[in-house]
Structures are given as structure tokens and as C-alpha cells.
Tab-separated table of C-alpha atoms in Angstrom:
chain	number	residue	atom	x	y	z
A	1	MET	CA	0.143	-0.095	-0.154
A	2	MET	CA	2.808	2.242	0.776
A	3	GLN	CA	3.975	1.424	-2.384
A	4	GLU	CA	1.514	2.317	-4.191
A	5	GLU	CA	1.449	5.706	-2.580
A	6	ARG	CA	4.713	6.502	-3.610
A	7	GLU	CA	4.128	5.635	-7.041
A	8	GLU	CA	1.250	8.164	-7.248
A	9	SER	CA	3.124	10.921	-5.368
A	10	LYS	CA	6.156	10.107	-7.951
A	11	ARG	CA	3.538	10.100	-11.280
A	12	LYS	CA	2.271	13.489	-10.104
A	13	LYS	CA	4.843	15.296	-8.720
A	14	ALA	CA	6.341	14.093	-12.679
A	15	VAL	CA	2.476	15.792	-14.277
A	16	MET	CA	3.033	18.825	-12.811
A	17	LYS	CA	6.831	19.516	-13.626
A	18	ILE	CA	5.907	18.982	-16.791
A	19	LYS	CA	3.116	20.826	-16.485
A	20	GLY	CA	5.172	23.416	-15.524
A	21	ALA	CA	7.349	23.273	-18.636
A	22	VAL	CA	4.699	23.271	-21.162
A	23	ARG	CA	3.345	26.618	-19.138
A	24	ALA	CA	6.746	28.308	-19.790
A	25	PHE	CA	7.064	27.219	-22.919
A	26	ASP	CA	3.285	28.851	-23.558
A	27	ASP	CA	4.027	31.821	-22.186
A	28	HIS	CA	7.140	32.235	-24.619
A	29	CYS	CA	5.737	30.596	-27.869
A	30	LEU	CA	4.782	32.830	-30.450
A	31	TRP	CA	1.894	30.474	-31.969
A	32	ARG	CA	0.656	31.477	-28.130
A	33	THR	CA	-1.175	27.665	-28.632
A	34	ARG	CA	-1.801	24.824	-25.553
A	35	LEU	CA	0.464	22.071	-26.096
A	36	ASP	CA	-0.965	20.926	-22.665
A	37	PHE	CA	-3.321	17.888	-22.951
A	38	LEU	CA	-3.962	17.162	-18.691
A	39	CYS	CA	-6.776	19.327	-16.624
A	40	ASP	CA	-5.312	22.373	-15.185
A	41	GLU	CA	-7.597	20.863	-12.077
A	42	CYS	CA	-7.835	16.822	-11.907
A	43	ASN	CA	-4.423	16.149	-14.718
A	44	GLY	CA	-6.877	14.218	-15.932
A	45	ARG	CA	-6.534	13.330	-19.814
A	46	MET	CA	-8.349	15.665	-21.944
A	47	ARG	CA	-8.369	17.236	-26.204
A	48	PRO	CA	-6.087	20.228	-26.578
A	49	GLY	CA	-7.331	22.878	-25.629
A	50	GLY	CA	-10.430	21.571	-22.939
A	51	HIS	CA	-13.569	22.170	-23.504
A	52	PHE	CA	-14.015	24.626	-20.433
A	53	LYS	CA	-11.544	27.435	-20.630
A	54	THR	CA	-11.337	30.305	-17.942
A	55	LYS	CA	-8.642	33.079	-17.368
A	56	ILE	CA	-7.288	34.421	-14.064
A	57	GLY	CA	-4.917	37.700	-14.329
A	58	THR	CA	-3.126	37.669	-17.484
A	59	ARG	CA	-2.480	32.808	-18.360
A	60	GLU	CA	-5.401	30.681	-19.801
A	61	TYR	CA	-6.539	27.686	-17.565
A	62	GLN	CA	-8.368	24.849	-19.567
A	63	PHE	CA	-10.461	21.909	-18.289
A	64	CYS	CA	-12.128	18.663	-19.166
A	65	LYS	CA	-15.149	19.569	-17.213
A	66	GLU	CA	-17.135	22.102	-15.539
A	67	GLU	CA	-17.076	21.795	-12.269
A	68	CYS	CA	-13.139	21.052	-12.710
A	69	MET	CA	-12.884	24.698	-13.741
A	70	GLU	CA	-15.416	26.157	-10.704
A	71	ALA	CA	-13.279	23.928	-8.457
A	72	TYR	CA	-9.912	25.925	-9.697
A	73	VAL	CA	-11.354	29.294	-9.481
A	74	ALA	CA	-12.847	28.727	-6.411
A	75	LYS	CA	-9.152	27.676	-4.962
A	76	HIS	CA	-6.979	30.512	-7.109
A	77	GLY	CA	-8.935	33.457	-7.730
A	78	GLN	CA	-11.429	34.932	-9.743
A	79	ALA	CA	-11.626	34.745	-13.711
A	80	ASN	CA	-11.889	37.133	-15.914
């Protein structure tokens, strides 16, 4: 059980590192296209660009479902 939890934790950390790298690339990308295939709230797989999007500050976030978008906005601030 503990081994499984450690592996899951390692997977989540790896996903967060990848998402950070994609966001850094996105911030400097001339095309301003999202390469991210994961929901910003639950890290679930989805189509590129997501079905649901919101902008907080200067960044745009994408989500696999409306519930994820609402939860993210509640945690991280008001959407524009």
C-alpha cells in the first residue's frame, strides 16, 4: 500500500513538472497555442485546448469539465 502511494506521488510530481514546463513554453511561444493535454485541476486527460477555459490574471487555464473549472477558480481566484 505504501509503495503504491509513493509511486502515485512520484507520478503526480512528474505531471506537475511537465505542466510547468508546458506553461513556461506557452508563455514564450510565438503561436500562443496550448500544448497541454491535461486538465489544470484534476490532471485528467483531455483533448488539447480543453472544453472549458477561463482566464485568471494574464494566464488562460483549461479544464476537462465545468466542475473542474469551478473548483480551480474557487481555489485560485476570480476568473476574468
